[in-house]
Short mmCIF file of N, CA and C in Angstrom, two decimals:
data_model
loop_
_atom_site.label_atom_id
_atom_site.label_comp_id
_atom_site.label_asym_id
_atom_site.label_seq_id
_atom_site.Cartn_x
_atom_site.Cartn_y
_atom_site.Cartn_z
N MET D 26 40.21 114.96 132.15
CA MET D 26 40.33 115.06 130.85
C MET D 26 40.07 114.11 129.73
N ASN D 27 39.23 114.31 129.43
CA ASN D 27 39.02 113.13 127.58
C ASN D 27 40.04 113.47 126.79
N VAL D 28 40.73 112.54 126.43
CA VAL D 28 41.87 112.53 125.34
C VAL D 28 41.43 111.04 124.50
N LYS D 29 41.84 111.70 123.44
CA LYS D 29 41.71 110.76 122.20
C LYS D 29 43.64 110.03 122.24
N VAL D 30 43.34 108.77 122.00
CA VAL D 30 44.60 107.84 121.72
C VAL D 30 45.22 108.10 120.39
N LEU D 31 46.81 108.37 120.05
CA LEU D 31 46.79 108.87 118.38
C LEU D 31 47.85 107.71 117.77
N LYS D 32 48.11 107.02 118.77
CA LYS D 32 48.79 105.69 118.06
C LYS D 32 49.29 104.59 119.52
N PRO D 33 49.27 103.22 118.80
CA PRO D 33 49.28 102.21 119.91
C PRO D 33 50.19 102.61 121.28
N ILE D 34 49.72 102.33 122.35
CA ILE D 34 50.62 102.48 123.50
C ILE D 34 51.07 100.91 123.93
N PHE D 35 52.44 100.96 123.52
CA PHE D 35 53.05 99.43 124.24
C PHE D 35 54.35 99.67 124.39
N ALA D 36 55.13 98.50 125.04
CA ALA D 36 56.47 98.81 125.52
C ALA D 36 57.15 100.26 125.62
N GLU D 37 58.11 100.85 124.64
CA GLU D 37 58.59 102.30 124.41
C GLU D 37 57.54 103.15 125.00
N SER D 38 56.55 103.26 124.18
CA SER D 38 55.44 104.23 124.79
C SER D 38 54.81 103.98 125.77
N ALA D 39 54.78 103.08 126.29
CA ALA D 39 54.17 102.61 127.59
C ALA D 39 55.34 103.25 128.45
N SER D 40 56.27 102.73 128.36
CA SER D 40 57.32 103.16 129.48
C SER D 40 57.87 104.77 129.46
N ALA D 41 57.39 105.03 128.43
CA ALA D 41 58.05 107.14 128.61
C ALA D 41 56.50 107.70 129.45
N LEU D 42 55.45 107.06 128.77
CA LEU D 42 54.27 107.82 129.55
C LEU D 42 54.37 107.34 131.09
N VAL D 43 54.74 106.03 131.63
CA VAL D 43 54.93 105.97 133.01
C VAL D 43 55.90 106.91 133.67
N ASN D 44 57.28 106.91 132.99
CA ASN D 44 58.43 107.48 133.75
C ASN D 44 58.14 109.18 133.48
N THR D 45 57.42 109.38 132.62
CA THR D 45 56.67 111.06 133.00
C THR D 45 55.61 111.23 133.73
N ALA D 46 54.70 110.18 133.98
CA ALA D 46 53.74 110.09 135.32
C ALA D 46 54.21 109.94 136.28
N SER D 47 55.48 109.59 136.72
CA SER D 47 55.97 109.24 137.61
C SER D 47 56.83 110.28 138.44
N GLU D 48 56.90 111.05 137.52
CA GLU D 48 57.54 112.25 137.99
C GLU D 48 56.69 113.82 138.37
N PHE D 49 55.64 113.37 138.69
CA PHE D 49 54.57 114.06 139.08
C PHE D 49 54.37 113.60 140.91
N PRO D 50 54.03 114.21 141.79
CA PRO D 50 53.39 113.50 142.91
C PRO D 50 52.03 113.10 143.10
N GLU D 51 51.00 113.32 142.07
CA GLU D 51 49.92 113.53 142.01
C GLU D 51 49.68 111.68 141.91
N THR D 52 48.04 111.73 142.32
CA THR D 52 47.89 110.15 141.49
C THR D 52 47.29 110.56 140.28
N ILE D 53 47.78 109.82 138.92
CA ILE D 53 47.10 109.92 137.75
C ILE D 53 46.44 108.96 137.09
N LEU D 54 45.42 109.53 137.07
CA LEU D 54 44.50 107.44 136.48
C LEU D 54 44.11 107.81 135.14
N ILE D 55 43.97 106.85 134.35
CA ILE D 55 43.59 106.35 132.92
C ILE D 55 42.51 105.82 133.38
N LYS D 56 41.30 106.38 132.18
CA LYS D 56 39.98 105.27 132.89
C LYS D 56 39.64 104.93 131.83
N LYS D 57 39.59 103.74 131.42
CA LYS D 57 39.10 103.76 129.91
C LYS D 57 37.88 102.36 130.27
N ASP D 58 36.55 102.44 129.89
CA ASP D 58 35.06 101.59 129.79
C ASP D 58 35.16 101.53 131.79
N HIS D 59 35.57 100.04 131.60
CA HIS D 59 35.28 99.48 133.47
C HIS D 59 36.87 99.89 133.93
N TRP D 60 37.23 99.87 132.97
CA TRP D 60 39.52 100.01 133.54
C TRP D 60 39.87 101.40 134.50
N VAL D 61 40.04 101.24 135.82
CA VAL D 61 40.77 102.53 135.85
C VAL D 61 42.09 102.04 136.32
N ILE D 62 43.17 102.75 136.02
CA ILE D 62 44.29 101.88 136.17
C ILE D 62 45.65 103.11 136.56
N ASP D 63 46.37 103.39 137.22
CA ASP D 63 47.01 104.48 138.10
C ASP D 63 48.46 104.63 136.39
N ALA D 64 48.29 105.39 136.12
CA ALA D 64 49.33 106.00 134.84
C ALA D 64 50.41 105.39 135.33
N LYS D 65 51.13 105.51 136.67
CA LYS D 65 52.54 105.19 137.11
C LYS D 65 52.62 103.57 136.64
N SER D 66 51.93 102.54 136.54
CA SER D 66 51.80 100.96 136.95
C SER D 66 51.75 100.93 135.26
N LEU D 67 52.81 99.92 134.62
CA LEU D 67 53.35 100.12 133.30
C LEU D 67 52.53 98.46 133.07
N LEU D 68 52.01 97.42 133.99
CA LEU D 68 51.38 96.23 133.68
C LEU D 68 50.30 97.29 133.36
N GLY D 69 49.89 97.93 134.38
CA GLY D 69 48.23 98.16 134.20
C GLY D 69 48.26 98.61 132.86
N LEU D 70 48.80 99.69 132.19
CA LEU D 70 48.84 100.48 130.95
C LEU D 70 48.92 99.32 130.05
N LEU D 71 49.49 97.95 129.90
CA LEU D 71 49.43 97.39 129.18
C LEU D 71 48.39 96.81 129.08
N ALA D 72 47.76 96.56 130.04
CA ALA D 72 46.41 95.76 130.60
C ALA D 72 45.46 96.54 129.84
N ILE D 73 45.54 97.44 129.53
CA ILE D 73 43.93 98.22 129.03
C ILE D 73 44.43 98.10 127.69
N SER D 74 45.78 98.34 126.97
CA SER D 74 46.03 97.70 125.55
C SER D 74 45.56 99.16 124.43
N LEU D 75 45.85 100.37 124.64
CA LEU D 75 45.26 101.46 124.29
C LEU D 75 45.82 101.66 122.83
N GLN D 76 45.19 101.77 121.91
CA GLN D 76 44.79 101.63 120.32
C GLN D 76 44.31 103.06 119.98
N PRO D 77 44.63 103.56 118.70
CA PRO D 77 44.46 104.93 117.97
C PRO D 77 42.73 104.63 117.59
N ASP D 78 42.60 105.92 117.94
CA ASP D 78 41.02 106.91 117.84
C ASP D 78 40.24 106.50 119.31
N GLN D 79 40.77 105.65 120.47
CA GLN D 79 39.59 105.46 121.29
C GLN D 79 40.11 106.10 122.47
N GLU D 80 38.83 106.67 123.16
CA GLU D 80 38.49 107.91 123.86
C GLU D 80 39.03 107.38 125.25
N VAL D 81 39.78 108.24 126.12
CA VAL D 81 40.11 107.72 127.70
C VAL D 81 40.05 108.76 128.64
N GLU D 82 39.74 108.85 129.48
CA GLU D 82 39.74 110.17 130.92
C GLU D 82 41.07 109.93 131.60
N ILE D 83 41.49 111.07 131.58
CA ILE D 83 42.79 111.15 132.45
C ILE D 83 42.79 112.43 133.83
N ASP D 84 42.59 111.28 135.08
CA ASP D 84 42.20 112.08 136.00
C ASP D 84 43.43 112.24 136.97
N ILE D 85 43.64 113.53 137.03
CA ILE D 85 44.62 113.78 138.36
C ILE D 85 43.89 113.89 139.81
N GLN D 86 44.62 113.54 140.88
CA GLN D 86 43.81 113.80 141.86
C GLN D 86 44.90 113.88 142.66
N ASN D 87 44.09 114.42 143.95
CA ASN D 87 45.25 115.19 144.22
C ASN D 87 46.01 116.44 144.21
N GLY D 88 44.97 117.18 143.40
CA GLY D 88 45.40 118.41 143.22
C GLY D 88 45.26 118.44 141.34
N SER D 89 45.45 119.69 140.94
CA SER D 89 44.90 119.73 139.65
C SER D 89 46.18 120.55 138.53
N ASN D 90 47.21 119.78 138.74
CA ASN D 90 48.53 120.03 137.75
C ASN D 90 48.99 119.98 136.45
N ASN D 91 48.51 121.33 136.09
CA ASN D 91 48.28 121.91 134.70
C ASN D 91 50.35 121.15 133.97
N GLU D 92 50.97 121.00 134.90
CA GLU D 92 52.06 120.28 134.37
C GLU D 92 52.23 119.15 133.58
N ALA D 93 51.75 117.97 134.52
CA ALA D 93 51.50 116.95 134.48
C ALA D 93 50.33 116.55 133.19
N VAL D 94 49.34 117.61 132.81
CA VAL D 94 48.96 117.22 131.91
C VAL D 94 49.71 117.46 130.91
N GLU D 95 49.99 118.65 130.88
CA GLU D 95 51.51 119.06 129.52
C GLU D 95 52.22 118.20 129.27
N ALA D 96 52.46 117.78 130.29
CA ALA D 96 53.83 116.78 130.26
C ALA D 96 53.33 115.44 129.03
N LEU D 97 51.95 115.02 129.62
CA LEU D 97 51.59 113.63 128.73
C LEU D 97 51.34 114.06 127.81
N LEU D 98 50.30 115.28 127.47
CA LEU D 98 50.53 115.96 126.38
C LEU D 98 51.45 115.76 124.99
N SER D 99 52.53 116.05 125.76
CA SER D 99 53.73 116.52 124.77
C SER D 99 54.21 115.63 124.52
N LEU D 100 53.74 114.10 125.34
CA LEU D 100 55.03 112.87 124.29
C LEU D 100 53.89 112.52 123.67
N GLY D 101 52.87 113.02 122.68
CA GLY D 101 52.18 112.85 121.77
C GLY D 101 51.70 111.50 121.53
N LEU D 102 51.28 110.85 122.47
CA LEU D 102 50.37 110.12 122.70
C LEU D 102 48.44 110.44 122.30
N PHE D 103 48.74 111.37 122.64
CA PHE D 103 47.48 111.66 122.80
C PHE D 103 47.05 113.10 122.68
N GLU D 104 45.48 113.49 122.12
CA GLU D 104 45.25 114.82 122.43
C GLU D 104 43.71 114.95 122.88
N LYS D 105 44.03 116.29 122.94
CA LYS D 105 42.95 116.61 123.84
C LYS D 105 41.00 116.51 123.27
N VAL D 106 39.84 115.66 123.52
CA VAL D 106 38.75 115.89 122.67
C VAL D 106 37.89 117.00 122.77
#
């Protein structure tokens, strides 16, 4: 699923995203350019420095969990493209 970043994802917002992703057993990947990081990795998330208006792909592997997608979107950090 392609999404647009709505606000910078640093410190508190990155921590909230990691905590939300960690609630689900599936592997959740965030793909930006040539980077592919695990959404459960705070260091990985900070390394890709997500900024407003960037488009990234969220890929849920080992299942198609709509709850995980909705939980991530409910954080207010992303919107579907």
